[in-house]
mmCIF file of C-alpha atoms in Angstrom:
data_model
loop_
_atom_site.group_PDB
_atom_site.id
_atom_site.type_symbol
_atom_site.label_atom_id
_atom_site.label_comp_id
_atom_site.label_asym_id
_atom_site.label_seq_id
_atom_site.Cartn_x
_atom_site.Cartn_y
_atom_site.Cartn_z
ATOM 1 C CA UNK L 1 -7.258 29.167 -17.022
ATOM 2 C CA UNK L 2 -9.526 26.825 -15.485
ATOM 3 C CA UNK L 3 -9.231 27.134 -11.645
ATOM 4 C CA UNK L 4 -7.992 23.734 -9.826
ATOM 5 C CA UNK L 5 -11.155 23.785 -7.777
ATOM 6 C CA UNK L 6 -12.729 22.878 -10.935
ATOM 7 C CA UNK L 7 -10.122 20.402 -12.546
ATOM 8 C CA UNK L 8 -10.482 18.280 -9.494
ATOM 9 C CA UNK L 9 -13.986 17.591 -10.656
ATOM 10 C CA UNK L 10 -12.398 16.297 -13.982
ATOM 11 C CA UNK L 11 -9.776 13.364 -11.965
ATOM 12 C CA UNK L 12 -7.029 13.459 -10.417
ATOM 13 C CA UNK L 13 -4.280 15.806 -10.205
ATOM 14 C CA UNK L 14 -0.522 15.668 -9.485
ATOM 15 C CA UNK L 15 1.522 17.870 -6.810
ATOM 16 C CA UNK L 16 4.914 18.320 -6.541
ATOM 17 C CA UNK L 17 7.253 16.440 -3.766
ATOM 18 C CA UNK L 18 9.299 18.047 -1.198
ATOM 19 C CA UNK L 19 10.964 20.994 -2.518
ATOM 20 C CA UNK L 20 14.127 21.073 0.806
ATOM 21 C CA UNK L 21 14.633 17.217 -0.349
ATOM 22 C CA UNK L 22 14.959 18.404 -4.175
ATOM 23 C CA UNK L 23 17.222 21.057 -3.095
ATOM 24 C CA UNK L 24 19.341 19.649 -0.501
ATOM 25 C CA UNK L 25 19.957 16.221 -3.800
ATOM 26 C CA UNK L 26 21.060 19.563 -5.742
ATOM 27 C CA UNK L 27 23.926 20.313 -3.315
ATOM 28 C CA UNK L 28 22.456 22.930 -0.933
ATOM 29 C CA UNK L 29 22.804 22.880 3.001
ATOM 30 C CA UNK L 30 19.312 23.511 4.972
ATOM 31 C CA UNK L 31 20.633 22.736 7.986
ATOM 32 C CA UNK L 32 19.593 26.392 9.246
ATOM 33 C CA UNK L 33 16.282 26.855 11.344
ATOM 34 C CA UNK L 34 15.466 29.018 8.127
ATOM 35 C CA UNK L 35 15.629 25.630 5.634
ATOM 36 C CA UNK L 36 14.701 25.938 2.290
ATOM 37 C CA UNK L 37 13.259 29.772 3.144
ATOM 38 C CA UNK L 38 17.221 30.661 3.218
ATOM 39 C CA UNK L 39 17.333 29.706 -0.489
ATOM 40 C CA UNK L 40 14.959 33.046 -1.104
ATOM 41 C CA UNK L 41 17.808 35.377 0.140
ATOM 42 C CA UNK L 42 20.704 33.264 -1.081
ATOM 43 C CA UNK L 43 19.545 31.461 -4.466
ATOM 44 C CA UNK L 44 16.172 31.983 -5.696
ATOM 45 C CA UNK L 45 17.259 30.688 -9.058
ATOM 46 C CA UNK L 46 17.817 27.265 -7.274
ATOM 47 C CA UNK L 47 14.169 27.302 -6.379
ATOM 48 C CA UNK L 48 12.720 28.572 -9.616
ATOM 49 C CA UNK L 49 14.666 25.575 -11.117
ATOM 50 C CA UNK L 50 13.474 22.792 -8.441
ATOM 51 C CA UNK L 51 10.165 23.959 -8.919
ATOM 52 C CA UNK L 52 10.904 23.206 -13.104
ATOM 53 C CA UNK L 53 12.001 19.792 -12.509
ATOM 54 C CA UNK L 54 9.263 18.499 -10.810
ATOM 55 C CA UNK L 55 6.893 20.120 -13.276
ATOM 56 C CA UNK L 56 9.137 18.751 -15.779
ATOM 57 C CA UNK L 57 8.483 15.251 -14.125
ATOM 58 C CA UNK L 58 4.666 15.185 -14.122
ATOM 59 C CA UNK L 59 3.495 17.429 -11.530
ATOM 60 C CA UNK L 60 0.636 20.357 -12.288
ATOM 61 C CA UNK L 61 0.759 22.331 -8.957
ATOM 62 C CA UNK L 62 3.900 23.792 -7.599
ATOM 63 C CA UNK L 63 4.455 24.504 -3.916
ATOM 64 C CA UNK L 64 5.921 27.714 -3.336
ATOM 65 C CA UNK L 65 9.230 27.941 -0.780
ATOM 66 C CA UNK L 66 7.261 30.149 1.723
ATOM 67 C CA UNK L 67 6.647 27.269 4.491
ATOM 68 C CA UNK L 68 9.388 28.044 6.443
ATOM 69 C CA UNK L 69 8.994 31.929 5.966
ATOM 70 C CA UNK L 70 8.247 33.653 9.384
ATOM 71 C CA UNK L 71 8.397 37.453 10.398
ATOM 72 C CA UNK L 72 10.317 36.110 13.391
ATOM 73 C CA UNK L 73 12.641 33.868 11.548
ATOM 74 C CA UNK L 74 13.706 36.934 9.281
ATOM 75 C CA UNK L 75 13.661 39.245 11.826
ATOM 76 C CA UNK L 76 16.709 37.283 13.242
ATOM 77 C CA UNK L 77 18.512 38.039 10.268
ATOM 78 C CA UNK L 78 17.719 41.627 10.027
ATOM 79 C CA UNK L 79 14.949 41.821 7.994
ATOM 80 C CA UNK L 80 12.015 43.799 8.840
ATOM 81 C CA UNK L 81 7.924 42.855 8.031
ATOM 82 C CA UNK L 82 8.010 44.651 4.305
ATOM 83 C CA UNK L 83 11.212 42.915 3.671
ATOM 84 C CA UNK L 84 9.760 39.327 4.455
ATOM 85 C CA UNK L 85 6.359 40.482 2.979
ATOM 86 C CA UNK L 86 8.663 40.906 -0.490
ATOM 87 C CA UNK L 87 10.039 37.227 0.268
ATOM 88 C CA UNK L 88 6.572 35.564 0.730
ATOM 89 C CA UNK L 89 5.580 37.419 -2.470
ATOM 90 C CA UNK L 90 9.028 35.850 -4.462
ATOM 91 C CA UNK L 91 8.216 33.048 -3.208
ATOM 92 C CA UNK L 92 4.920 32.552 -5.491
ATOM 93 C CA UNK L 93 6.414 34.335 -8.374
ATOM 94 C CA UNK L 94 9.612 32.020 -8.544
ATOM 95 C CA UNK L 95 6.744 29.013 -8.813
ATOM 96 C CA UNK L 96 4.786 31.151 -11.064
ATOM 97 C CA UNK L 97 8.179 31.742 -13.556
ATOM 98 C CA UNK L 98 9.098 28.383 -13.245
ATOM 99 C CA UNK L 99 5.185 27.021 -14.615
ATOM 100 C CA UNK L 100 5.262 29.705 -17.135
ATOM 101 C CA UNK L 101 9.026 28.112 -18.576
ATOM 102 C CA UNK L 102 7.261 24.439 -18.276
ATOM 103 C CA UNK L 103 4.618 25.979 -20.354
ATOM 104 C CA UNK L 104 6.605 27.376 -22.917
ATOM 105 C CA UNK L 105 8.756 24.384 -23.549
ATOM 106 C CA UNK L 106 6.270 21.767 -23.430
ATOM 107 C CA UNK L 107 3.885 23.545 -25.697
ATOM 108 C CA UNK L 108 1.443 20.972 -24.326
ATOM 109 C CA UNK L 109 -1.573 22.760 -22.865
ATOM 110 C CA UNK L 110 -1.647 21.083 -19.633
ATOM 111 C CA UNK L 111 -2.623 23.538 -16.894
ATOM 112 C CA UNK L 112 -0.874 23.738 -14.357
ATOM 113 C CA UNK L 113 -0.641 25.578 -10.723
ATOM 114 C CA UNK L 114 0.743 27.566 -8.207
ATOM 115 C CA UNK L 115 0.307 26.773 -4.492
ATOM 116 C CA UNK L 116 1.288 29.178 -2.055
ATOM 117 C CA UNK L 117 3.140 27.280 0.799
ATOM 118 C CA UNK L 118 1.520 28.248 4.517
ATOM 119 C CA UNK L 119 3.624 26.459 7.334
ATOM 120 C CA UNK L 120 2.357 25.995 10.844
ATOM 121 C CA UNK L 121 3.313 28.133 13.816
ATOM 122 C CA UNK L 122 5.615 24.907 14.939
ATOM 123 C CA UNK L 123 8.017 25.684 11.700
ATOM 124 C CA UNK L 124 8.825 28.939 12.964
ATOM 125 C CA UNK L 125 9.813 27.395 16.577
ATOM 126 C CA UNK L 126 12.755 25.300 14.236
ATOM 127 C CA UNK L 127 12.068 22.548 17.120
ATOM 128 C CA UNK L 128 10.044 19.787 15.387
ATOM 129 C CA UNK L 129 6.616 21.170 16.958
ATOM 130 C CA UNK L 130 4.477 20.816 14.550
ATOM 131 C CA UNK L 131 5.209 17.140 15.294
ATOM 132 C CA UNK L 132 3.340 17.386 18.341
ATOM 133 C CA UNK L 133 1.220 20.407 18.380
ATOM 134 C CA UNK L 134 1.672 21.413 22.143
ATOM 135 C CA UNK L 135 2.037 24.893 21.415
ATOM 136 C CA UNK L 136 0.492 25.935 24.573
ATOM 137 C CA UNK L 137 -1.367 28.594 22.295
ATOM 138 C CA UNK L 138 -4.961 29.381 22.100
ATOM 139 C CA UNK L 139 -7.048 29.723 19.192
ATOM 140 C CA UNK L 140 -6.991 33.472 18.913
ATOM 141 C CA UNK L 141 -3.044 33.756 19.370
ATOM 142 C CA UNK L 142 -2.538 31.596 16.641
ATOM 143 C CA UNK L 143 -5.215 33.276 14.314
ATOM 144 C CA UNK L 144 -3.106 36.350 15.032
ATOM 145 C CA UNK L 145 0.180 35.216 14.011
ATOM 146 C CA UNK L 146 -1.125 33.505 10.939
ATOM 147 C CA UNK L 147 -3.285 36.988 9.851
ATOM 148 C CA UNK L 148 0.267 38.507 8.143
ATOM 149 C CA UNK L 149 0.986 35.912 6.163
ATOM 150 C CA UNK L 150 -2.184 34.638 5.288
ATOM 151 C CA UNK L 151 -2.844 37.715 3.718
ATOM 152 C CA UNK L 152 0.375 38.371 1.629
ATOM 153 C CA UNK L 153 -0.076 35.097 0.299
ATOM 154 C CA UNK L 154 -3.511 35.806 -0.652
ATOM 155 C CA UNK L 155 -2.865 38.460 -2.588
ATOM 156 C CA UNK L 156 0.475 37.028 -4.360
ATOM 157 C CA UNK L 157 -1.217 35.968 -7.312
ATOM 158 C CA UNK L 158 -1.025 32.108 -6.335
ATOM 159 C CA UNK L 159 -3.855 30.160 -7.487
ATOM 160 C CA UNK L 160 -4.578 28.699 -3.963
ATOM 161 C CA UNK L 161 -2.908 28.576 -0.498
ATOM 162 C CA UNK L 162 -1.435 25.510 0.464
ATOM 163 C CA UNK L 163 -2.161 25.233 3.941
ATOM 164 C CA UNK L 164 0.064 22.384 5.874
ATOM 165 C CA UNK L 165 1.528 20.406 8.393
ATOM 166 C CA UNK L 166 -1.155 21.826 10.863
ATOM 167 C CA UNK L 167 -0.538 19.558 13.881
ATOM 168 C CA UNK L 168 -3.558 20.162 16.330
ATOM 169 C CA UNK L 169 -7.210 20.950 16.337
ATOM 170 C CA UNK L 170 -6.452 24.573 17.728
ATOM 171 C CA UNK L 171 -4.720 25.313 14.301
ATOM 172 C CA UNK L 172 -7.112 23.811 12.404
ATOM 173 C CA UNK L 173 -9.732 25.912 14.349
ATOM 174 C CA UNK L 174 -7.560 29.769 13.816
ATOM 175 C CA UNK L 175 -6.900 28.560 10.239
ATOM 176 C CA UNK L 176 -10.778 28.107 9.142
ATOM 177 C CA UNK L 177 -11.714 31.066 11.263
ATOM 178 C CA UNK L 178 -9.032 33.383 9.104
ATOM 179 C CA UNK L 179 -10.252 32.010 6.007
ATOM 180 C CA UNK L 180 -13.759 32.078 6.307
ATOM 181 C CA UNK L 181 -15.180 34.959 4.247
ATOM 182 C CA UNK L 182 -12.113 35.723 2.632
ATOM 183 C CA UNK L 183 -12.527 34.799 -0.325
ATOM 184 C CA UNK L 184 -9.289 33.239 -1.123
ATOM 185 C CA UNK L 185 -9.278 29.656 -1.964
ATOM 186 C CA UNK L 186 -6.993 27.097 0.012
ATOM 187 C CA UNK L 187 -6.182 23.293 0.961
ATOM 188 C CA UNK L 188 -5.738 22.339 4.695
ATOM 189 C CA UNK L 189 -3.725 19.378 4.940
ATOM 190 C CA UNK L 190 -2.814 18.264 8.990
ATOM 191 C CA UNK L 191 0.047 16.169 9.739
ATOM 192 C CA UNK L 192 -1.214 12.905 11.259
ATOM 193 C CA UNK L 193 0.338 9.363 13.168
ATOM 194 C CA UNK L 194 -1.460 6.401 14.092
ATOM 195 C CA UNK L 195 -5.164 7.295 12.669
ATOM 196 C CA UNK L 196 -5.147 11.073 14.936
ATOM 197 C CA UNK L 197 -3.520 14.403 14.697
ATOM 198 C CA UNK L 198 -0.088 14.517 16.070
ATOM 199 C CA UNK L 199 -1.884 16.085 18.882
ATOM 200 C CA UNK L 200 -3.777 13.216 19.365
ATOM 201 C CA UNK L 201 -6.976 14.862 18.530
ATOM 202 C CA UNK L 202 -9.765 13.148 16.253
ATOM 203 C CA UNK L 203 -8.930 13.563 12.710
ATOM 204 C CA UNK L 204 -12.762 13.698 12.180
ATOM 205 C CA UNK L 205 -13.104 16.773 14.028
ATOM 206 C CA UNK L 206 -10.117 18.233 11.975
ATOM 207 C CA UNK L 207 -12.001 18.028 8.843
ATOM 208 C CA UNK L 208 -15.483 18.733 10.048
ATOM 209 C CA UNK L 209 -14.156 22.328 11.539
ATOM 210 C CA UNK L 210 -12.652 22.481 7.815
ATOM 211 C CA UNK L 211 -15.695 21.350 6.348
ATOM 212 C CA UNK L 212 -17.694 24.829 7.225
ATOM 213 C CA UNK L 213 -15.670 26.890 5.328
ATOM 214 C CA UNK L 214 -16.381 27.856 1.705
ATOM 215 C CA UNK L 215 -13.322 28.797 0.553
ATOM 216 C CA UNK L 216 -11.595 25.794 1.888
ATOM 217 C CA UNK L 217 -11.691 23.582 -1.478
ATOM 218 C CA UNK L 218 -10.053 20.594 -0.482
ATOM 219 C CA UNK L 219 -8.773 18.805 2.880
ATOM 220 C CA UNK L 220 -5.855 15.953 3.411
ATOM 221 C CA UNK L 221 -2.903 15.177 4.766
ATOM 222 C CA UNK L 222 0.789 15.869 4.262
ATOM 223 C CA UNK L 223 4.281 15.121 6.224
ATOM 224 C CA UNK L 224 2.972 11.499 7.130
ATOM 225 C CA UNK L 225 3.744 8.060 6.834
ATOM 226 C CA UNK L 226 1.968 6.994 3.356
ATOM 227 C CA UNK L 227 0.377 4.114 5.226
ATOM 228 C CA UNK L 228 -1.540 6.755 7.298
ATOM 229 C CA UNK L 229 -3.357 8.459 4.221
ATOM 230 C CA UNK L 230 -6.163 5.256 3.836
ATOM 231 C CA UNK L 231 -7.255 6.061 7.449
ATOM 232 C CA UNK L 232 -7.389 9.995 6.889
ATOM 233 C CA UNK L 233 -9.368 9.816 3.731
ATOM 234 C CA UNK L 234 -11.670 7.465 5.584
ATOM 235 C CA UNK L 235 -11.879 9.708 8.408
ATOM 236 C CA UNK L 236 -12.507 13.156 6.144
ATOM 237 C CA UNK L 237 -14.884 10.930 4.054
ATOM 238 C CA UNK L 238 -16.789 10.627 7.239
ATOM 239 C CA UNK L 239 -17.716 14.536 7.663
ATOM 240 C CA UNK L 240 -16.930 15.984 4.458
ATOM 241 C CA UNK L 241 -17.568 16.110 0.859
ATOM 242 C CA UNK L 242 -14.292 18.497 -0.242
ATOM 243 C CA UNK L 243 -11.899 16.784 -2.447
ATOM 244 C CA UNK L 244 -9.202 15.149 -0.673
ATOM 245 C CA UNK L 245 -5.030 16.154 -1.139
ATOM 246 C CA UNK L 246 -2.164 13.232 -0.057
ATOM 247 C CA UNK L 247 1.245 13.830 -0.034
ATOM 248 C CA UNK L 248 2.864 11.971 2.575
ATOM 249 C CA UNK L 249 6.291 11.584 3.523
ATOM 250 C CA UNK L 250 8.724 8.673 1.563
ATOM 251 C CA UNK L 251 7.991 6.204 4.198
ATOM 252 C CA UNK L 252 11.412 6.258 4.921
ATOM 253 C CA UNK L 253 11.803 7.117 8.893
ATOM 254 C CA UNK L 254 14.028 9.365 10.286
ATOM 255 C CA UNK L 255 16.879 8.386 12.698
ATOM 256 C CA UNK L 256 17.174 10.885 15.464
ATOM 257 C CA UNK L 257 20.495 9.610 16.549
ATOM 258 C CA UNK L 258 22.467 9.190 13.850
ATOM 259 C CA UNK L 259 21.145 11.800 11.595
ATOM 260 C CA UNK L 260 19.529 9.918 9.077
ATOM 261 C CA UNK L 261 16.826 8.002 7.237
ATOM 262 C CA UNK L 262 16.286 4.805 7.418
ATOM 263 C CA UNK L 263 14.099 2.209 5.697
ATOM 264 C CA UNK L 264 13.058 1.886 2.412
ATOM 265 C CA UNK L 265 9.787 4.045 0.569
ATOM 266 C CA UNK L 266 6.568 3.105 0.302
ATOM 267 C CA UNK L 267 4.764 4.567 -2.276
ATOM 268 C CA UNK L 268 4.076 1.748 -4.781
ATOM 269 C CA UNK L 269 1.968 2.504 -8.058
ATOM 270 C CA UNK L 270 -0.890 0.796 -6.234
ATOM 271 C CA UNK L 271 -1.091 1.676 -3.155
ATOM 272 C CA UNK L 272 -1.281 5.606 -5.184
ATOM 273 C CA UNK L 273 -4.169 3.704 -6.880
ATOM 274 C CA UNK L 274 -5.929 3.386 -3.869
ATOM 275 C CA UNK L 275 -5.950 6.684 -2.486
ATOM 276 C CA UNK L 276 -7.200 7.763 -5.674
ATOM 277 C CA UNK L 277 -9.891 4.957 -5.790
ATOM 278 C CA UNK L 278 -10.703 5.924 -2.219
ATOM 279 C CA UNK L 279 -11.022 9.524 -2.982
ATOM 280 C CA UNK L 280 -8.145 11.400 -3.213
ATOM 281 C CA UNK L 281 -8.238 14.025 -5.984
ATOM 282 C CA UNK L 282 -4.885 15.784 -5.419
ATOM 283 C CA UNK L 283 -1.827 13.281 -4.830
ATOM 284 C CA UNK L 284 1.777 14.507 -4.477
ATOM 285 C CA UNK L 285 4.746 13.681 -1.922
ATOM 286 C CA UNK L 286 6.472 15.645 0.851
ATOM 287 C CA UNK L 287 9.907 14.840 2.557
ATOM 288 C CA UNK L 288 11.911 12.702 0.821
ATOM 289 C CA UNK L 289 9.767 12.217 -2.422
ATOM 290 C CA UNK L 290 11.696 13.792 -5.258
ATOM 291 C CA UNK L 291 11.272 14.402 -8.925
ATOM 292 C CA UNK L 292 11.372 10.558 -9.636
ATOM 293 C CA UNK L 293 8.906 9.499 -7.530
ATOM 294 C CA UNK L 294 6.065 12.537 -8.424
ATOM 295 C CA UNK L 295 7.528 11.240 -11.991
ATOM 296 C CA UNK L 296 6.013 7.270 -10.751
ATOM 297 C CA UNK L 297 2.656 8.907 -9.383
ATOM 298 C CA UNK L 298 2.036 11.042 -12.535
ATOM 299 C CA UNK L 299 2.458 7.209 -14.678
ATOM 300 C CA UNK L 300 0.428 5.218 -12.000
ATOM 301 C CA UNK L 301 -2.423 7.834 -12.009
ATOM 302 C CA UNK L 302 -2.453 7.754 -16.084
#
């Protein structure tokens, strides 16, 4: 198989959208501070299937369920480290199945991926912190907490990690630093308002720290308005030659209050053009994009 590294040399390619939106349209509740990591203990068939459909709709990488897996967040279920290390590794095989299915009833001999999911710290918290990235953490505490899982997913047999959502420079900063020398290929894609990290920190400096590391193969964005991927391809263009990965929120906005989205999306064929004219390489969706929309990127990108 050729390794996505080198397929983004050859155009772009398609992600997935968000897997808890996919699931939650099939009937499930993720209400829990587990979300769609619940669906490993309770229905891993659901998530081998959502992976299908959006494979089945256009997409070539599949995000594996693991961003919301923490040892903490299992731990307060009863599960000990080798139990959630067994979870991380489902996690990548139920994408893994679900490829080798789309492969075997397409008959098409389009490659396609597995991306190991790799949440920030602020998804274990449950409290919308990777929103703002005031963890009150310093570099080397969150390089610790990240070592476990880093390294289960590195040896799951996913093609590359899928590092997102990473809200602040000090993230950014433990997540190279774990990397580096590894050997294990991954994307870092940070979570961004307004042109800056949610922190408020340069994106620039996001993607230079990112730009160091070898086995870092491509840098982006992810959970974000689409309107904010022009400026963060323009700001990663600045201080880095890596391919670029988009896959920004619906553009629908979220209503605190009442518990619900409101708005309409934005993620017209052409404004997908752009990104890809501007650079992007790898171009998916996150919350709220579902197996119709990757379905409208696959089309727009040709």
């Amino acid at each position: 198989m050729t390794s996505l590294q080198h397929a983004l040399a050859d155009g772009a390619v398609v992600l997935d959208g968000g897997l808890g939106t996919l699931l939650e349209s099939r009937g499930h509740d993720l209400g829990s501070s587990l979300w769609s990591a619940r669906m490993l203990l309770e229905h891993p068939d659901e998530l081998r299937s959502a992976h299908r459909e959006f494979f089945d709709a256009g997409a070539r990488v599949a995000i594996s369920g693991s961003y919301q897996v923490s040892y903490e967040g299992f731990a307060r279920l009863g599960h000990d480290r080798a139990a959630t290390d067994a979870l991380l590794a489902s996690s990548v095989q139920l994408a893994r199945d679900a490829r080798d299915d789309a492969a075997a009833a397409s008959a098409d001999g389009v490659e396609r991926w597995v991306a190991a999911s790799v949440g920030p710290y602020g998804a274990m918290l449950a409290d919308g912190s990777e929103y703002r990235g005031d963890y009150g953490l310093s570099v080397d505490e969150l390089r610790s907490w990240h070592r476990p899982r880093l390294n289960v997913l590195g040896a799951s047999g996913a093609d590359v990690l899928a590092v997102e959502t990473i809200p602040c420079l000090a993230e950014v900063e433990a997540i190279a630093l774990e990397l580096r020398g590894t050997g294990v290929h991954a994307w870092v894609a940070v979570t961004a308002a307004m042109g800056r990290l949610r922190s408020g920190e340069a994106l620039e400096d996001a993607y230079a720290i990112l730009d160091g590391v070898d086995e870092i193969i491509a840098v982006g964005i992810n959970c974000s308005d689409p309107l904010d991927v022009g400026t963060a391809i323009r700001a990663a263009r600045s201080v880095t030659g890596k391919p670029f990965v988009a896959y920004p929120n619906s553009g629908e906005q979220w209503d605190a209050k009442n518990r619900r989205w409101m708005g309409a999306a934005a993620f017209p064929a052409d404004l997908v053009r752009d990104w890809r004219a501007a650079g992007a390489s790898l171009i998916g969706g996150c919350c709220r994009v579902g197996p119709a929309e990757i379905a409208a990127i696959s089309a727009a990108l040709g």
